Amino acid sequence: MGVVIALLRAVNVGGRKVTAAGMRSVAEGLGYEQVASYVNSGNLVLVTSERPAAVERDLSAALSADVGFDVPVAARTLAQWDAVIDALPFPDEARDDPSHLVVYAWDGDVGGTTFDPSPYGNERVVWKGHEAYASYPDGIGRSKLTLPVLSKACGRAGTARNWNTVLALARLGHEREP
């Protein structure tokens, strides 16, 4: 048994509502244990013997059937999530301005992606493995460097979480370690 972080993509935006209670219920119905949600934006932490790819497939299918629309899921083991945190290329921003720091979790490797964010402003992006890290010093909400732009640049689908959420999910995960 191990801890898995599951990130739902494109929920609770544009009428695509998935409640935290609903997410937990569906996950528990799949046999996952110690299921916890974090804020109502598609974050689950759970304990399972399944690999992340199986969690992605099974949880996506079950949630999609439950809510009536496609719910893609990106999943990482707790060890993988810790590695994402350890690989952070923006330690000063994490310390001084964590709400403007974002981790993008992709559905495949993006480590070789080259992309120049300078036309979008002062944003910086670093691609590593299955993630990208982005710093938005002037704010995220008004930035033109969006998930669709980055998705097109790397040719992958993904979802984003701010640094505070990344750390909170790690804490929830470590509370559930066997």
PDB file of C-alpha atoms in Angstrom:
ATOM      1  CA  MET A   1       0.000   0.000   0.000  1.00  0.00           C
ATOM      2  CA  GLY A   2       1.187   3.486  -0.794  1.00  0.00           C
ATOM      3  CA  VAL A   3       0.047   7.072  -0.927  1.00  0.00           C
ATOM      4  CA  VAL A   4      -1.070   8.563  -4.248  1.00  0.00           C
ATOM      5  CA  ILE A   5      -1.786  12.209  -5.041  1.00  0.00           C
ATOM      6  CA  ALA A   6      -4.601  12.477  -7.628  1.00  0.00           C
ATOM      7  CA  LEU A   7      -5.224  15.752  -9.450  1.00  0.00           C
ATOM      8  CA  LEU A   8      -8.442  16.191 -11.387  1.00  0.00           C
ATOM      9  CA  ARG A   9      -8.196  18.375 -14.474  1.00  0.00           C
ATOM     10  CA  ALA A  10     -10.729  21.042 -15.488  1.00  0.00           C
ATOM     11  CA  VAL A  11     -13.239  20.595 -12.682  1.00  0.00           C
ATOM     12  CA  ASN A  12     -15.273  23.276 -10.937  1.00  0.00           C
ATOM     13  CA  VAL A  13     -14.833  25.626 -13.877  1.00  0.00           C
ATOM     14  CA  GLY A  14     -17.302  26.325 -16.657  1.00  0.00           C
ATOM     15  CA  GLY A  15     -20.125  24.355 -15.052  1.00  0.00           C
ATOM     16  CA  ARG A  16     -18.036  21.201 -14.627  1.00  0.00           C
ATOM     17  CA  LYS A  17     -18.886  20.782 -10.943  1.00  0.00           C
ATOM     18  CA  VAL A  18     -17.426  17.981  -8.865  1.00  0.00           C
ATOM     19  CA  THR A  19     -17.854  18.276  -5.110  1.00  0.00           C
ATOM     20  CA  ALA A  20     -15.160  17.279  -2.653  1.00  0.00           C
ATOM     21  CA  ALA A  21     -17.611  14.884  -0.988  1.00  0.00           C
ATOM     22  CA  GLY A  22     -18.449  13.376  -4.373  1.00  0.00           C
ATOM     23  CA  MET A  23     -14.778  12.891  -5.243  1.00  0.00           C
ATOM     24  CA  ARG A  24     -14.101  11.190  -1.923  1.00  0.00           C
ATOM     25  CA  SER A  25     -17.172   8.976  -2.267  1.00  0.00           C
ATOM     26  CA  VAL A  26     -16.210   7.805  -5.752  1.00  0.00           C
ATOM     27  CA  ALA A  27     -12.604   7.169  -4.657  1.00  0.00           C
ATOM     28  CA  GLU A  28     -13.745   5.203  -1.620  1.00  0.00           C
ATOM     29  CA  GLY A  29     -16.116   3.231  -3.849  1.00  0.00           C
ATOM     30  CA  LEU A  30     -13.074   2.112  -5.837  1.00  0.00           C
ATOM     31  CA  GLY A  31     -11.567   0.700  -2.647  1.00  0.00           C
ATOM     32  CA  TYR A  32      -9.049   3.462  -1.993  1.00  0.00           C
ATOM     33  CA  GLU A  33      -8.372   4.061   1.672  1.00  0.00           C
ATOM     34  CA  GLN A  34      -7.758   7.127   3.852  1.00  0.00           C
ATOM     35  CA  VAL A  35      -9.162   9.336   1.092  1.00  0.00           C
ATOM     36  CA  ALA A  36      -8.866  13.061   1.716  1.00  0.00           C
ATOM     37  CA  SER A  37      -9.658  16.033  -0.471  1.00  0.00           C
ATOM     38  CA  TYR A  38      -7.937  19.383  -0.328  1.00  0.00           C
ATOM     39  CA  VAL A  39      -9.920  22.486  -1.256  1.00  0.00           C
ATOM     40  CA  ASN A  40     -12.689  22.045  -3.767  1.00  0.00           C
ATOM     41  CA  SER A  41     -10.527  22.180  -6.877  1.00  0.00           C
ATOM     42  CA  GLY A  42      -9.931  18.529  -7.672  1.00  0.00           C
ATOM     43  CA  ASN A  43      -7.264  17.329  -5.241  1.00  0.00           C
ATOM     44  CA  LEU A  44      -7.315  13.890  -3.649  1.00  0.00           C
ATOM     45  CA  VAL A  45      -4.844  12.051  -1.467  1.00  0.00           C
ATOM     46  CA  LEU A  46      -5.436   8.332  -1.014  1.00  0.00           C
ATOM     47  CA  VAL A  47      -3.853   5.048  -0.048  1.00  0.00           C
ATOM     48  CA  THR A  48      -3.892   2.177  -2.523  1.00  0.00           C
ATOM     49  CA  SER A  49      -1.917  -0.785  -3.796  1.00  0.00           C
ATOM     50  CA  GLU A  50      -2.541   0.437  -7.361  1.00  0.00           C
ATOM     51  CA  ARG A  51       0.061   2.200  -9.491  1.00  0.00           C
ATOM     52  CA  PRO A  52      -0.595   5.835 -10.458  1.00  0.00           C
ATOM     53  CA  ALA A  53      -1.515   4.891 -14.049  1.00  0.00           C
ATOM     54  CA  ALA A  54      -4.261   2.578 -12.756  1.00  0.00           C
ATOM     55  CA  VAL A  55      -5.514   5.285 -10.382  1.00  0.00           C
ATOM     56  CA  GLU A  56      -5.628   7.749 -13.279  1.00  0.00           C
ATOM     57  CA  ARG A  57      -7.595   5.341 -15.459  1.00  0.00           C
ATOM     58  CA  ASP A  58      -9.980   3.984 -12.831  1.00  0.00           C
ATOM     59  CA  LEU A  59     -10.664   7.219 -10.985  1.00  0.00           C
ATOM     60  CA  SER A  60     -11.179   9.108 -14.243  1.00  0.00           C
ATOM     61  CA  ALA A  61     -13.655   6.511 -15.503  1.00  0.00           C
ATOM     62  CA  ALA A  62     -15.576   6.361 -12.214  1.00  0.00           C
ATOM     63  CA  LEU A  63     -15.752  10.129 -11.780  1.00  0.00           C
ATOM     64  CA  SER A  64     -16.743  10.638 -15.414  1.00  0.00           C
ATOM     65  CA  ALA A  65     -19.574   8.123 -15.023  1.00  0.00           C
ATOM     66  CA  ASP A  66     -20.657   9.790 -11.778  1.00  0.00           C
ATOM     67  CA  VAL A  67     -20.775  13.400 -13.034  1.00  0.00           C
ATOM     68  CA  GLY A  68     -21.581  12.883 -16.716  1.00  0.00           C
ATOM     69  CA  PHE A  69     -18.530  14.553 -18.272  1.00  0.00           C
ATOM     70  CA  ASP A  70     -14.885  13.640 -18.881  1.00  0.00           C
ATOM     71  CA  VAL A  71     -12.706  14.027 -15.756  1.00  0.00           C
ATOM     72  CA  PRO A  72      -9.032  13.471 -16.607  1.00  0.00           C
ATOM     73  CA  VAL A  73      -6.815  12.609 -13.648  1.00  0.00           C
ATOM     74  CA  ALA A  74      -3.058  12.988 -13.154  1.00  0.00           C
ATOM     75  CA  ALA A  75      -1.643  10.829 -10.353  1.00  0.00           C
ATOM     76  CA  ARG A  76       1.730  10.658  -8.637  1.00  0.00           C
ATOM     77  CA  THR A  77       3.035   8.491  -5.837  1.00  0.00           C
ATOM     78  CA  LEU A  78       4.022  10.356  -2.702  1.00  0.00           C
ATOM     79  CA  ALA A  79       7.677   9.681  -3.544  1.00  0.00           C
ATOM     80  CA  GLN A  80       7.157  11.199  -7.003  1.00  0.00           C
ATOM     81  CA  TRP A  81       5.370  14.192  -5.429  1.00  0.00           C
ATOM     82  CA  ASP A  82       8.258  14.674  -2.984  1.00  0.00           C
ATOM     83  CA  ALA A  83      10.660  14.576  -5.940  1.00  0.00           C
ATOM     84  CA  VAL A  84       8.603  17.308  -7.643  1.00  0.00           C
ATOM     85  CA  ILE A  85       9.009  19.431  -4.525  1.00  0.00           C
ATOM     86  CA  ASP A  86      12.722  18.677  -4.225  1.00  0.00           C
ATOM     87  CA  ALA A  87      13.331  19.589  -7.884  1.00  0.00           C
ATOM     88  CA  LEU A  88      11.830  23.084  -7.522  1.00  0.00           C
ATOM     89  CA  PRO A  89      13.969  25.479  -9.586  1.00  0.00           C
ATOM     90  CA  PHE A  90      12.565  28.607  -7.879  1.00  0.00           C
ATOM     91  CA  PRO A  91      13.435  28.369  -4.154  1.00  0.00           C
ATOM     92  CA  ASP A  92      13.417  32.131  -3.593  1.00  0.00           C
ATOM     93  CA  GLU A  93       9.953  32.456  -5.094  1.00  0.00           C
ATOM     94  CA  ALA A  94       8.720  29.518  -2.996  1.00  0.00           C
ATOM     95  CA  ARG A  95       9.929  31.266   0.128  1.00  0.00           C
ATOM     96  CA  ASP A  96       8.908  34.841  -0.751  1.00  0.00           C
ATOM     97  CA  ASP A  97       5.890  34.534  -3.075  1.00  0.00           C
ATOM     98  CA  PRO A  98       4.515  30.967  -3.111  1.00  0.00           C
ATOM     99  CA  SER A  99       1.046  31.978  -4.336  1.00  0.00           C
ATOM    100  CA  HIS A 100       2.612  33.066  -7.661  1.00  0.00           C
ATOM    101  CA  LEU A 101       4.447  29.792  -8.173  1.00  0.00           C
ATOM    102  CA  VAL A 102       2.728  26.952 -10.060  1.00  0.00           C
ATOM    103  CA  VAL A 103       3.500  23.303 -10.766  1.00  0.00           C
ATOM    104  CA  TYR A 104       1.971  21.818 -13.906  1.00  0.00           C
ATOM    105  CA  ALA A 105       1.491  18.036 -13.834  1.00  0.00           C
ATOM    106  CA  TRP A 106       1.466  16.614 -17.378  1.00  0.00           C
ATOM    107  CA  ASP A 107       0.271  13.299 -18.751  1.00  0.00           C
ATOM    108  CA  GLY A 108       3.752  12.445 -20.044  1.00  0.00           C
ATOM    109  CA  ASP A 109       7.371  13.520 -20.191  1.00  0.00           C
ATOM    110  CA  VAL A 110       7.991  17.172 -21.100  1.00  0.00           C
ATOM    111  CA  GLY A 111      11.628  17.344 -20.005  1.00  0.00           C
ATOM    112  CA  GLY A 112      12.938  18.172 -23.475  1.00  0.00           C
ATOM    113  CA  THR A 113      10.458  20.968 -24.140  1.00  0.00           C
ATOM    114  CA  THR A 114      11.900  24.299 -25.165  1.00  0.00           C
ATOM    115  CA  PHE A 115       9.658  27.316 -24.876  1.00  0.00           C
ATOM    116  CA  ASP A 116      10.351  31.017 -24.568  1.00  0.00           C
ATOM    117  CA  PRO A 117       7.857  32.623 -22.155  1.00  0.00           C
ATOM    118  CA  SER A 118       9.285  36.153 -22.631  1.00  0.00           C
ATOM    119  CA  PRO A 119       6.531  37.270 -25.045  1.00  0.00           C
ATOM    120  CA  TYR A 120       4.066  36.716 -22.201  1.00  0.00           C
ATOM    121  CA  GLY A 121       5.782  38.994 -19.673  1.00  0.00           C
ATOM    122  CA  ASN A 122       8.051  38.324 -16.719  1.00  0.00           C
ATOM    123  CA  GLU A 123       6.985  34.703 -16.300  1.00  0.00           C
ATOM    124  CA  ARG A 124       9.598  31.967 -16.146  1.00  0.00           C
ATOM    125  CA  VAL A 125       9.074  28.280 -16.946  1.00  0.00           C
ATOM    126  CA  VAL A 126      11.265  25.255 -16.295  1.00  0.00           C
ATOM    127  CA  TRP A 127      10.341  21.853 -17.766  1.00  0.00           C
ATOM    128  CA  LYS A 128      11.395  18.720 -15.843  1.00  0.00           C
ATOM    129  CA  GLY A 129      10.223  15.163 -16.349  1.00  0.00           C
ATOM    130  CA  HIS A 130       6.420  15.062 -16.192  1.00  0.00           C
ATOM    131  CA  GLU A 131       6.122  18.542 -14.681  1.00  0.00           C
ATOM    132  CA  ALA A 132       6.727  22.187 -15.452  1.00  0.00           C
ATOM    133  CA  TYR A 133       7.346  24.902 -12.910  1.00  0.00           C
ATOM    134  CA  ALA A 134       6.207  28.448 -13.615  1.00  0.00           C
ATOM    135  CA  SER A 135       6.829  31.653 -11.741  1.00  0.00           C
ATOM    136  CA  TYR A 136       4.278  34.444 -12.247  1.00  0.00           C
ATOM    137  CA  PRO A 137       5.815  37.471 -10.480  1.00  0.00           C
ATOM    138  CA  ASP A 138       3.112  39.831 -11.794  1.00  0.00           C
ATOM    139  CA  GLY A 139       0.233  37.509 -10.882  1.00  0.00           C
ATOM    140  CA  ILE A 140      -1.408  34.471 -12.409  1.00  0.00           C
ATOM    141  CA  GLY A 141      -4.913  35.758 -13.072  1.00  0.00           C
ATOM    142  CA  ARG A 142      -3.970  38.340 -15.684  1.00  0.00           C
ATOM    143  CA  SER A 143      -1.158  36.389 -17.284  1.00  0.00           C
ATOM    144  CA  LYS A 144      -1.440  35.258 -20.879  1.00  0.00           C
ATOM    145  CA  LEU A 145       0.830  32.308 -20.066  1.00  0.00           C
ATOM    146  CA  THR A 146      -2.024  29.881 -19.468  1.00  0.00           C
ATOM    147  CA  LEU A 147      -2.426  26.125 -19.225  1.00  0.00           C
ATOM    148  CA  PRO A 148      -3.579  25.897 -22.888  1.00  0.00           C
ATOM    149  CA  VAL A 149      -0.495  27.840 -24.041  1.00  0.00           C
ATOM    150  CA  LEU A 150       1.857  25.594 -22.083  1.00  0.00           C
ATOM    151  CA  SER A 151      -0.045  22.474 -23.126  1.00  0.00           C
ATOM    152  CA  LYS A 152       0.398  23.419 -26.775  1.00  0.00           C
ATOM    153  CA  ALA A 153       4.101  24.102 -26.197  1.00  0.00           C
ATOM    154  CA  CYS A 154       4.758  20.641 -24.766  1.00  0.00           C
ATOM    155  CA  GLY A 155       2.109  18.662 -26.647  1.00  0.00           C
ATOM    156  CA  ARG A 156       0.636  17.262 -23.425  1.00  0.00           C
ATOM    157  CA  ALA A 157      -2.501  17.609 -21.329  1.00  0.00           C
ATOM    158  CA  GLY A 158      -2.102  18.599 -17.731  1.00  0.00           C
ATOM    159  CA  THR A 159      -3.326  20.458 -14.709  1.00  0.00           C
ATOM    160  CA  ALA A 160      -1.826  23.114 -12.478  1.00  0.00           C
ATOM    161  CA  ARG A 161      -1.545  23.637  -8.729  1.00  0.00           C
ATOM    162  CA  ASN A 162      -0.050  26.576  -6.878  1.00  0.00           C
ATOM    163  CA  TRP A 163       2.888  25.963  -4.576  1.00  0.00           C
ATOM    164  CA  ASN A 164       0.842  26.231  -1.386  1.00  0.00           C
ATOM    165  CA  THR A 165      -1.435  23.455  -2.660  1.00  0.00           C
ATOM    166  CA  VAL A 166       1.545  21.333  -3.712  1.00  0.00           C
ATOM    167  CA  LEU A 167       2.929  21.505  -0.172  1.00  0.00           C
ATOM    168  CA  ALA A 168      -0.468  20.902   1.447  1.00  0.00           C
ATOM    169  CA  LEU A 169      -0.970  17.750  -0.637  1.00  0.00           C
ATOM    170  CA  ALA A 170       2.463  16.508   0.431  1.00  0.00           C
ATOM    171  CA  ARG A 171       1.562  17.080   4.096  1.00  0.00           C
ATOM    172  CA  LEU A 172      -1.707  15.165   3.670  1.00  0.00           C
ATOM    173  CA  GLY A 173       0.198  12.395   1.946  1.00  0.00           C
ATOM    174  CA  HIS A 174       2.795  12.068   4.689  1.00  0.00           C
ATOM    175  CA  GLU A 175       0.024  11.896   7.297  1.00  0.00           C
ATOM    176  CA  ARG A 176      -1.213   8.763   5.504  1.00  0.00           C
ATOM    177  CA  GLU A 177       2.091   6.954   5.019  1.00  0.00           C
ATOM    178  CA  PRO A 178       1.861   3.300   6.044  1.00  0.00           C
TER     179      PRO A 178
END
